[in-house]
Structures are given as C-alpha cells and as structure tokens.
C-alpha positions as a printed Julia matrix, in Angstrom:
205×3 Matrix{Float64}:
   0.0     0.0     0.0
   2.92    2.42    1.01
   4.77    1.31   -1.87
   2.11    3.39   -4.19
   2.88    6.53   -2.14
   6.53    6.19   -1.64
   7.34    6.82   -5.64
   4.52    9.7    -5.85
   5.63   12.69   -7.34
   4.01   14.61   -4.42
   7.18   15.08   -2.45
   5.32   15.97    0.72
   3.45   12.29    0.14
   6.18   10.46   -0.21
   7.96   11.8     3.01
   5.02   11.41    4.93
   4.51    7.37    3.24
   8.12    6.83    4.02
   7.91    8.19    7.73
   5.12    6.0     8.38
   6.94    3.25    7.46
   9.97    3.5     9.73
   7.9     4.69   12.35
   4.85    2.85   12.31
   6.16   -0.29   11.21
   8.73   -3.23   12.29
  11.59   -4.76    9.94
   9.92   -7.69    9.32
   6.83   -6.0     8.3
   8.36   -3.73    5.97
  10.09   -6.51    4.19
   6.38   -8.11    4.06
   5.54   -5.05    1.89
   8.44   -5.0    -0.27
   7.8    -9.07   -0.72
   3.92   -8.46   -1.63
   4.89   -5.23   -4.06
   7.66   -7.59   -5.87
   4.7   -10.44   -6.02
   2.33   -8.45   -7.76
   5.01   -6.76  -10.38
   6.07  -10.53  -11.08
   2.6   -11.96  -11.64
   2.07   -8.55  -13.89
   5.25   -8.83  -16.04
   5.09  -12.46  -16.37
   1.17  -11.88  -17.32
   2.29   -9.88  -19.85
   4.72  -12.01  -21.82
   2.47  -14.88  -21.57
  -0.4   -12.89  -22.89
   1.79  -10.88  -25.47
   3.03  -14.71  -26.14
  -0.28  -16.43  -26.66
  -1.45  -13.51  -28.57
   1.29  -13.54  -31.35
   0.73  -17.28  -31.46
  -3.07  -17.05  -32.43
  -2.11  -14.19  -34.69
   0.49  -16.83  -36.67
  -2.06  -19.56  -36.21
  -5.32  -17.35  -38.19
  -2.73  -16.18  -40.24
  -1.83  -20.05  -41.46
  -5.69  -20.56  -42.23
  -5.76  -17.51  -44.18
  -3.01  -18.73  -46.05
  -4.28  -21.87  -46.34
  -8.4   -21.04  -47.07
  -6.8   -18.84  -50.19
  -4.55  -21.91  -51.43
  -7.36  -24.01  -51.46
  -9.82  -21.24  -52.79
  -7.49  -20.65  -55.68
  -6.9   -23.88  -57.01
 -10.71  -24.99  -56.9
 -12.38  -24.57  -60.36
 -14.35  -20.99  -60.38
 -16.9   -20.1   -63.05
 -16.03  -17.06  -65.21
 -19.33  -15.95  -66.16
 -23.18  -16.63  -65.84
 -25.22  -17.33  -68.5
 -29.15  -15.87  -67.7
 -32.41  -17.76  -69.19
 -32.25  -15.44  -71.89
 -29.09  -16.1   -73.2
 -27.08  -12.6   -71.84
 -23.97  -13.33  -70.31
 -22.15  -11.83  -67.35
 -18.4   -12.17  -66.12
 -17.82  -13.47  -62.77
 -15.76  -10.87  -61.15
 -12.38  -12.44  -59.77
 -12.41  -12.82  -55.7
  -8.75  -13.83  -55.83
  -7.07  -10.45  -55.3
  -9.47   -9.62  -52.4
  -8.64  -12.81  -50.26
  -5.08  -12.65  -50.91
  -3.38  -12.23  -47.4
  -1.28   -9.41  -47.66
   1.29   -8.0   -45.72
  -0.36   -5.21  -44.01
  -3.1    -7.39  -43.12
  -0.34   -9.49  -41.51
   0.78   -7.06  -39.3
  -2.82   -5.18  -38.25
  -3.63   -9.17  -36.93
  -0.68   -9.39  -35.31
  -0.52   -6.26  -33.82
  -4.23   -6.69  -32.42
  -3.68   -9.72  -30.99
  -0.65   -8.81  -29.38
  -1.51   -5.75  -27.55
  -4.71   -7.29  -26.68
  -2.98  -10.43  -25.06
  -0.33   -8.29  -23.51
  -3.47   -6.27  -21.7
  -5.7    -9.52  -20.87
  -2.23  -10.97  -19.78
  -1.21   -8.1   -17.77
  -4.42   -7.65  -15.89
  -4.84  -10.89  -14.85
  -1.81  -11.16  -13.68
  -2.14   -8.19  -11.84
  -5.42   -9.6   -10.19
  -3.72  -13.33   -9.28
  -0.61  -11.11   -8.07
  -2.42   -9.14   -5.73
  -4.21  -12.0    -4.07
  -1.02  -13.32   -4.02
   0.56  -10.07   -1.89
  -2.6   -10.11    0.45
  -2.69  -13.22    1.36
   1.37  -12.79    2.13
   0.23   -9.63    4.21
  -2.7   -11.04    6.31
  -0.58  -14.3     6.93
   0.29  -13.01   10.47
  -2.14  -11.81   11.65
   0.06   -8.99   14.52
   1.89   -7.74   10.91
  -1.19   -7.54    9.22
  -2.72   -5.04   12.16
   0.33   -2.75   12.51
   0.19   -2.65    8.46
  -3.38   -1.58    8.71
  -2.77    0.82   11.76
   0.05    2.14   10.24
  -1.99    2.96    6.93
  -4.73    4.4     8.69
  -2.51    6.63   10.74
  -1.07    7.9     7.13
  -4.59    8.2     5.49
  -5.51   10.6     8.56
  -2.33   12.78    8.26
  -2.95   12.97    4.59
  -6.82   14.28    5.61
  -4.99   16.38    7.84
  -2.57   18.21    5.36
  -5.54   18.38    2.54
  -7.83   20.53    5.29
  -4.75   22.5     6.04
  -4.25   23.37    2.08
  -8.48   24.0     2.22
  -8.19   26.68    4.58
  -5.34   28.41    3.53
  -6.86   28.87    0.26
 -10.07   29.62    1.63
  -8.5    32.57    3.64
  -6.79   34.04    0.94
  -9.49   33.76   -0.99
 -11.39   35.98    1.87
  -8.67   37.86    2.05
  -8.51   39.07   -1.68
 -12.06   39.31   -1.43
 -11.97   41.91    1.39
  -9.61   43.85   -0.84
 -11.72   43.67   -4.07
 -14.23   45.46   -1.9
 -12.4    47.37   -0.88
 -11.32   48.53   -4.7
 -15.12   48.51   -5.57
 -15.97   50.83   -2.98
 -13.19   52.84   -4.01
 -14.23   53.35   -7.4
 -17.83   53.78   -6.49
 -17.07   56.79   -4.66
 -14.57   58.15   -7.35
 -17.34   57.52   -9.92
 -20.01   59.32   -7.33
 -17.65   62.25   -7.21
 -16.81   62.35  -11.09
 -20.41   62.54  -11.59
 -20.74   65.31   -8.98
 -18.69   68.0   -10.71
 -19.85   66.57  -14.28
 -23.43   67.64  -12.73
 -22.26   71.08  -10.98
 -20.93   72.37  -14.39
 -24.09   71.18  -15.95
 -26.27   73.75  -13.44
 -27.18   77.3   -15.16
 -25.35   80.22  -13.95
C-alpha cells in the first residue's frame, strides 16, 4: 500500500509514506511489503509475456488458415461468367485479389492480438498477483494489524494536510475578497464624485 505513495511525485506524500513506514512499522513488516509489491510486479510482467506470447501465437495460427483457405480457394475450379435464361452473359468478377493475405493485413492481426494479449495478460496477472501479496500480508495476523494501523494513521495525516491546504486557500481567498471590496468601494465613490462635478458644471449660472 505504502509502496504506491513512496514513488509519488508529491514530495510531501512520499515523506510522509516513508515516515510512516519506519515509524509505524517493524523490519519484518516492511520486508512483508516489499515481498507483496515484488509479487504483484512478477505476476504482472510475467502476465504480460504470456499474454503478449499467446497472442502472437493465435495471430500466426489465423494467419496459417488464411493462407491456407486462399490456397485451397485458388486452385478450386471458379466459373467465369453466368449465362441468364435469356441467353445474356455476365463475367464473374475475380475474388482472388481480395482474399489474398497481404502484408499489411499481416501485421494489423498481429498487432491486435498482441496488444490485446499483452493487456488480458497483464491484468490478470495483476489480479492473481495481488491476491497473491494479500494473502502474504494477512498471513500473520500482529503484521497484518500494525500494516493496517500504520496505513490508517497515514490516510488521517494525509486528511490532515488536505484541510490544512483547504483553509489556507479559503482565507486568501477571503482575504482578496476583502480587498476587491475594498477597490469597488473605491471606485464607487470616485465615480459618485466624477459625476458630482460633471453635474455642478451642468447647473445654469
């Protein structure tokens, strides 16, 4: 869980993830972390290259019947033209250039099927990873409540600093609302007195 934090590129997050876990935690439960985190990014990365892997092989494997529909397609006998009840005749367009496998049709299946195995792979080995690092967290059961204390302690300080950040803004805020009264009414009563002497050397003599 700390792990996430620890790399954030919220400076002030990661200090406060990484004092949590020296503080709040033991050795041996801060190696059960580091064990869980390197569980999951194993199960993800060997996900991937399995899916990535099994993708690329059904890629070759629809590419083969392709390959192998169009030999068979092109050395069948195929009519040339059709010959109506009333004797007009018609050509038979040729199919044979539109089921030819060609190359970029080679690559679009194999490039779909790869990046969709390496996604299926990846997230399901990012789901049988993380079962994996929880049930190496919540095998001891003390570790698994200082983990969880620890946490909690780190979500409330994070509460903590966000309300902080709330009010600061919201007094400035107040603050530079005060002043751009403060400006209004000043340039009300400018405008009041502008319009006062436009009015006095308006009146008849």
């Amino acid at each position: 869980m700390f792990a996430i934090f620890r790399h954030h590129p919220n400076k002030d997050l990661a200090d406060l993830a990484e004092k949590h876990m020296h503080d709040d935690l033991r050795p041996e439960d801060r190696a059960r972390l580091h064990k869980a985190a390197s569980k999951v990014q194993t199960h993800t990365t060997i996900g991937s290259l399995l899916g990535v892997g099994l993708g690329l092989a059904m890629a070759w494997r629809i590419r083969q019947n392709r390959q192998q529909l169009f030999n068979a397609f092109r050395m069948v006998a195929k009519p040339v033209e059709v010959v109506f009840a009333n004797g007009r005749r018609e050509p038979v367009p040729d199919l044979e250039p539109l089921l030819r496998p060609t190359v970029w049709g080679d690559i679009a299946t194999y490039t779909a099927f790869g990046l969709g195995g390496f996604m299926l792979g990846g997230e399901t080995g990012l789901l049988t990873g993380s079962a994996a690092a929880t049930r190496t967290i919540t095998r001891d059961r003390h570790s698994w409540k200082r983990i969880e204390d620890a946490f909690r302690n780190f979500q409330i300080d994070v509460l903590k600093r966000q309300m902080e950040i709330i009010e600061r803004e919201a007094k400035e805020s107040a603050a530079g609302g005060r002043e751009s009264e403060a400006e209004s009414a000043s340039s009300w009563e400018s405008l009041k007195e502008h319009a006062s002497g436009m009015a006095n050397t308006l009146k008849p003599r």
